[in-house]
PDB file of C-alpha atoms in Angstrom:
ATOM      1  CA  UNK A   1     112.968 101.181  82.665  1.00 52.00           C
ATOM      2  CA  UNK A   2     110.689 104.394  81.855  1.00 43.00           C
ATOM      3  CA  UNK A   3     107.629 102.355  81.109  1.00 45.00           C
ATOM      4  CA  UNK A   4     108.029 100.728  84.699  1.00 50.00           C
ATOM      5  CA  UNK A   5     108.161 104.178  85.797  1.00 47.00           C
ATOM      6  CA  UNK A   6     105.510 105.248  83.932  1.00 49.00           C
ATOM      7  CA  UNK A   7     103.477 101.916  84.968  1.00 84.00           C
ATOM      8  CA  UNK A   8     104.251 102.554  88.734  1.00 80.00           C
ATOM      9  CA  UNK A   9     103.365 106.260  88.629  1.00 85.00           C
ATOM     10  CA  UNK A  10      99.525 105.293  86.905  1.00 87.00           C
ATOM     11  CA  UNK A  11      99.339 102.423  89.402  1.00 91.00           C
ATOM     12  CA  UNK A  12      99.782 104.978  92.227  1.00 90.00           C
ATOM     13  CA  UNK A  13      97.675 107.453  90.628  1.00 92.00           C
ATOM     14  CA  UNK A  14      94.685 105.183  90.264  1.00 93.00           C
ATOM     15  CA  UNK A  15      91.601 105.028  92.453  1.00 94.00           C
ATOM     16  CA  UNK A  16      91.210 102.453  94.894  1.00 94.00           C
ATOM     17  CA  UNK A  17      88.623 101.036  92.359  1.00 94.00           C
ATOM     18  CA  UNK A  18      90.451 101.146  89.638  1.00 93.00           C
ATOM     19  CA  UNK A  19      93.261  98.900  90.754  1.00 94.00           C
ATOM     20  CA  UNK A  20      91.097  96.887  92.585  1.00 94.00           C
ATOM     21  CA  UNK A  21      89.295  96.306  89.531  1.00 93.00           C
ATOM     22  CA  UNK A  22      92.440  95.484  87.249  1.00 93.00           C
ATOM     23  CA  UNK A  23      93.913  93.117  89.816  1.00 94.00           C
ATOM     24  CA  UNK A  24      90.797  91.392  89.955  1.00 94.00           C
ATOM     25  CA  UNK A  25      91.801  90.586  86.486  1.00 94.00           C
ATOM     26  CA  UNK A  26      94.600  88.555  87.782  1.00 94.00           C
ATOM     27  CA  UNK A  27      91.957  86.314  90.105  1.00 94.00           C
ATOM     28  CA  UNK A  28      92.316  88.500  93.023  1.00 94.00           C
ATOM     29  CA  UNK A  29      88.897  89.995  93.543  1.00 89.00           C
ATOM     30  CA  UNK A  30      87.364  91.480  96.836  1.00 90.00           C
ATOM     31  CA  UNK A  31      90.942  92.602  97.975  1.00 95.00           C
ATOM     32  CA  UNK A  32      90.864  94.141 101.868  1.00 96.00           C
ATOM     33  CA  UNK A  33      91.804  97.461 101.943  1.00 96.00           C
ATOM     34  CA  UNK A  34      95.472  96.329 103.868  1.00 97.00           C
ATOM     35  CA  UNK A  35      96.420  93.984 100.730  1.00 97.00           C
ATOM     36  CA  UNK A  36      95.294  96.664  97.743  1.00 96.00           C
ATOM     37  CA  UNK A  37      97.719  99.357  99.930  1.00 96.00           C
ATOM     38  CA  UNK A  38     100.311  96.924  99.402  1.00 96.00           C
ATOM     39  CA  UNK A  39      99.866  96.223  96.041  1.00 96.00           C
ATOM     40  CA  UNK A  40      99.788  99.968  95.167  1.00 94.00           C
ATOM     41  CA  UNK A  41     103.089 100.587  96.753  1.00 92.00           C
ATOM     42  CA  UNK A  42     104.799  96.957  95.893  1.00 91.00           C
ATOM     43  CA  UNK A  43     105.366  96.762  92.227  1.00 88.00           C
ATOM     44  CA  UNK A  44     105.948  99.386  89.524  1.00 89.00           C
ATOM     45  CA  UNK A  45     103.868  96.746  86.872  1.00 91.00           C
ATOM     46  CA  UNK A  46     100.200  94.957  87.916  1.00 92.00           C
ATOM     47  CA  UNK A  47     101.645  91.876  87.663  1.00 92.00           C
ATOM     48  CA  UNK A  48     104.005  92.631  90.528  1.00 94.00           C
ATOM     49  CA  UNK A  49     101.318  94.740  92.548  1.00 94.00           C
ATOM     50  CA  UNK A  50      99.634  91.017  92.168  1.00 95.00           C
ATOM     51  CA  UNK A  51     101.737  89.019  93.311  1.00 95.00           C
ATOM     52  CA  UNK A  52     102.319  91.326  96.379  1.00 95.00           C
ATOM     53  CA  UNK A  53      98.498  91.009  97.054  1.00 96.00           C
ATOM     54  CA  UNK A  54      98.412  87.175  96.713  1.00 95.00           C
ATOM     55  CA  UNK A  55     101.447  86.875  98.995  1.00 93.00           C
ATOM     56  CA  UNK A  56      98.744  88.297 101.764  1.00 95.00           C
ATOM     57  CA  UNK A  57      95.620  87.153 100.477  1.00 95.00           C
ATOM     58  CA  UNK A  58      96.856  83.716  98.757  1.00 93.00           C
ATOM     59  CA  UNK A  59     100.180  83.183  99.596  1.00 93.00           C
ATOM     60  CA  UNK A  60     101.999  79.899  97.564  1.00 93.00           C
ATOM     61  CA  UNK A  61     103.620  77.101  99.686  1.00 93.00           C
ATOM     62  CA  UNK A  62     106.794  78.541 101.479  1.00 94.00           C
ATOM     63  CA  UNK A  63     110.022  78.551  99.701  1.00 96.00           C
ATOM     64  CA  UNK A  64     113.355  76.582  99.976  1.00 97.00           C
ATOM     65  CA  UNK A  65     114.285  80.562 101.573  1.00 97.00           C
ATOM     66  CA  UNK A  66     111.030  80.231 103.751  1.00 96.00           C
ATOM     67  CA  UNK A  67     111.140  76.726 105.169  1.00 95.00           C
ATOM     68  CA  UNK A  68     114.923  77.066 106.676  1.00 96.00           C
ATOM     69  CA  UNK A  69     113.559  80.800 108.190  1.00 96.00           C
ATOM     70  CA  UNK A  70     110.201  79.034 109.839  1.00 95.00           C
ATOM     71  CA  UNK A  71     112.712  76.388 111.471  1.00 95.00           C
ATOM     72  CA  UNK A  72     114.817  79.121 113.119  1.00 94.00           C
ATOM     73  CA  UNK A  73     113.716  78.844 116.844  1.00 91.00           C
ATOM     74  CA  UNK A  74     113.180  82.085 117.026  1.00 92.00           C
ATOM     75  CA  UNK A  75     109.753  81.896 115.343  1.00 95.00           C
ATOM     76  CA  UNK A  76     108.023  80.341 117.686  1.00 93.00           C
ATOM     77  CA  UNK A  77     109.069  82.382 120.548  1.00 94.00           C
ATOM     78  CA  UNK A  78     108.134  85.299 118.375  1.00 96.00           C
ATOM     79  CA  UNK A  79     104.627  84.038 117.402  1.00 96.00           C
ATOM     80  CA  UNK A  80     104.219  83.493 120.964  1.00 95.00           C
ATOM     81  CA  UNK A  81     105.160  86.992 121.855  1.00 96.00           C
ATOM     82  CA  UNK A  82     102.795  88.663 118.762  1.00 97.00           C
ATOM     83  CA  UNK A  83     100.184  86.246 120.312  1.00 96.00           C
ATOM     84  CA  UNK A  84     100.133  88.174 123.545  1.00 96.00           C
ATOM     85  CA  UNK A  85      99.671  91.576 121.657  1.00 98.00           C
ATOM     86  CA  UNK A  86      97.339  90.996 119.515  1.00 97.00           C
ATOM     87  CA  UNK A  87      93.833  90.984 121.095  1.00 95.00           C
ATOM     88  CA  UNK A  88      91.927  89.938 117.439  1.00 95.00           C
ATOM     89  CA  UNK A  89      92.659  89.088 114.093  1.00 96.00           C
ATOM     90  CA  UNK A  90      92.694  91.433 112.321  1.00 97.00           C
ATOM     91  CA  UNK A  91      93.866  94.141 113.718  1.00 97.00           C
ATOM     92  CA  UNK A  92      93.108  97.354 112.015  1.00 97.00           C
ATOM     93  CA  UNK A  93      95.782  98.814 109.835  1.00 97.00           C
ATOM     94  CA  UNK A  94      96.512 101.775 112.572  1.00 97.00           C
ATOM     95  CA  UNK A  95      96.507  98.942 115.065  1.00 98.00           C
ATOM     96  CA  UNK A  96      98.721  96.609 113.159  1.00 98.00           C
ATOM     97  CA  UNK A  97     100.958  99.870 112.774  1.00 98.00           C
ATOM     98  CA  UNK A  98     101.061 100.060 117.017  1.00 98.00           C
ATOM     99  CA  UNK A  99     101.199  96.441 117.751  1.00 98.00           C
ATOM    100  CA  UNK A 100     104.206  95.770 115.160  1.00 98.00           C
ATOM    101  CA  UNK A 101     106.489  98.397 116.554  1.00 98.00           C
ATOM    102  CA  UNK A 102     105.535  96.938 120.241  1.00 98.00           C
ATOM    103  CA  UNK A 103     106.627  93.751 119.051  1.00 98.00           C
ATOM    104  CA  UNK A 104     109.622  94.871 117.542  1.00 98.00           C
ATOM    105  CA  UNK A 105     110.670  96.384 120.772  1.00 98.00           C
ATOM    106  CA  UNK A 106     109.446  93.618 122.750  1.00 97.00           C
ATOM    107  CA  UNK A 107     111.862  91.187 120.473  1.00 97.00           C
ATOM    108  CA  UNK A 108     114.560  93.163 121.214  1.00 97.00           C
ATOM    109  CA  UNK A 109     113.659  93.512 124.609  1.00 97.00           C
ATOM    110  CA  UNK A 110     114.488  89.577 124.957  1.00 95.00           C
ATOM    111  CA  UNK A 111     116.993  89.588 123.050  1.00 96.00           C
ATOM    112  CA  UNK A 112     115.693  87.977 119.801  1.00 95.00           C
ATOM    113  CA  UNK A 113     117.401  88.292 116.378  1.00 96.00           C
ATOM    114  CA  UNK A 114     114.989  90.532 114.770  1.00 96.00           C
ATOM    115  CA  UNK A 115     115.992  90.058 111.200  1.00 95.00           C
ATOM    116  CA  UNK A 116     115.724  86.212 111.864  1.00 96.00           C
ATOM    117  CA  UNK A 117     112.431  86.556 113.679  1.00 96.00           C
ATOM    118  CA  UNK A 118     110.579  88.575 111.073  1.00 97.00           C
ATOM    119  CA  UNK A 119     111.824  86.849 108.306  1.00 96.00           C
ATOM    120  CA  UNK A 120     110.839  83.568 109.653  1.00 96.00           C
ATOM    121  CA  UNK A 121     106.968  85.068 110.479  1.00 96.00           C
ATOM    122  CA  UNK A 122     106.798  86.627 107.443  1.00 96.00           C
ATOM    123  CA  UNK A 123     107.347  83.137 105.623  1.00 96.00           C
ATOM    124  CA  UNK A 124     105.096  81.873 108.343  1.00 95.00           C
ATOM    125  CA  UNK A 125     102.400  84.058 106.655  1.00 95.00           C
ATOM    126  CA  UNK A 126     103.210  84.308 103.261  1.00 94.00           C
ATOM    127  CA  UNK A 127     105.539  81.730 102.269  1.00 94.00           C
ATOM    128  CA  UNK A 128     108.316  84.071 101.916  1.00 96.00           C
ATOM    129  CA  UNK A 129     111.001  85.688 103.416  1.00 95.00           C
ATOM    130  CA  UNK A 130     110.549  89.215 102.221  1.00 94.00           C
ATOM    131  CA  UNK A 131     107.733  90.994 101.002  1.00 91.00           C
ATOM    132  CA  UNK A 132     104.899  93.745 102.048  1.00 92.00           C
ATOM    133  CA  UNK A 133     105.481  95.798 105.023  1.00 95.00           C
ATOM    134  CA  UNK A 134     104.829  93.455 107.944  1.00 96.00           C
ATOM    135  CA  UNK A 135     101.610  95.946 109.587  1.00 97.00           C
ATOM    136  CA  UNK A 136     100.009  95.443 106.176  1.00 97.00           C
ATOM    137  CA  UNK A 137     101.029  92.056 106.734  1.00 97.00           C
ATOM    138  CA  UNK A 138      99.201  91.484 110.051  1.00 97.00           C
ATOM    139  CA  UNK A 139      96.088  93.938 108.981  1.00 98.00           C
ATOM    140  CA  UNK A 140      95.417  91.018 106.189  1.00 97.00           C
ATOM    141  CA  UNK A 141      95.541  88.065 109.145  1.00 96.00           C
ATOM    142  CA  UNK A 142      92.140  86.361 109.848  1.00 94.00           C
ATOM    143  CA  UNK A 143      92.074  84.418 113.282  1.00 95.00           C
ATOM    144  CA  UNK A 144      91.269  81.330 111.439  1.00 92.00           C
ATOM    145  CA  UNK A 145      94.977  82.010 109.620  1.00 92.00           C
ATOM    146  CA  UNK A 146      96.513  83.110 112.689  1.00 95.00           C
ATOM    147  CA  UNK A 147      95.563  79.905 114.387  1.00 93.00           C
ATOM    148  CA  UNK A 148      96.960  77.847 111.028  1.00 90.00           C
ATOM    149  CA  UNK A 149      99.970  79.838 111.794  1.00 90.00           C
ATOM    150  CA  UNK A 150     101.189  78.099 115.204  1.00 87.00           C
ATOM    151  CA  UNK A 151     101.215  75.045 113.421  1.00 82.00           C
ATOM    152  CA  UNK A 152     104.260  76.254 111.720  1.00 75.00           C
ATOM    153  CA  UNK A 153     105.847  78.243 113.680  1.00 72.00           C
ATOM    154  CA  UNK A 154     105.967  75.646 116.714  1.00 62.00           C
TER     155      UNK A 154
END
């Protein structure tokens, strides 16, 4: 347990550089900035700061977890919603930071689930049901992956 400590302190205390440099190691190179922020603050060891940047950059096929949270109808109505408030992919991280809390409120608004909604986008994205904060989450979106997206959200 100290030498995770230890590990997650150094990863934290690194340059930008630095840890882009050592996860390239792991076959992530050219991270965007939204994805090595993640990484950073998402896993006490590089392997897990890794596999927090893949799930945004590279994300694997959705889990058993994943594919029964996409099929929740909520998801589509939700993608619909983020659709409307997000004028290009990708947003900027400040502007993912806005336009999540809008949609958050929005969801509520309508009287969504939110736990069910984000989880289901979130595996919509990254083939998960948990993972980085969803603002670094939508800063890491390209259109081309947004439009990918509807397929499987409805």
């Amino acid at each position: 347990a100290k030498l995770r400590l230890v590990s997650g302190e150094h990863i934290r205390a690194i340059s930008d550089e630095q840890l882009a440099a050592a996860l390239s190691e792991f076959g992530l190179p050219e991270l965007p900035p939204p994805a090595l922020i993640a990484a950073r603050t998402g896993g006490e060891t590089l392997s897990e700061c890794a596999e927090v940047a893949r799930l945004l950059v590279d994300p694997p096929p959705p889990d058993d977890a994943a594919i029964e949270a996409i099929a929740a109808t909520e998801v589509g109505l939700a993608y619909a919603v983020l659709d409307e408030l997000v004028e290009k992919w990708p947003p900027s991280i400040e502007d993912a930071e806005r336009i999540f809390a809008e949609f958050k409120k929005e969801l509520r608004a309508d009287g969504f689930d939110l736990g069910v909604s984000l989880r289901g986008m979130r595996a919509v994205f990254t083939g998960r049901t948990e993972g980085p904060e969803f603002a670094l989450l939508m800063a890491c979106i390209d259109q081309s992956r947004w439009v990918a997206a509807g397929y499987y959200a409805h």
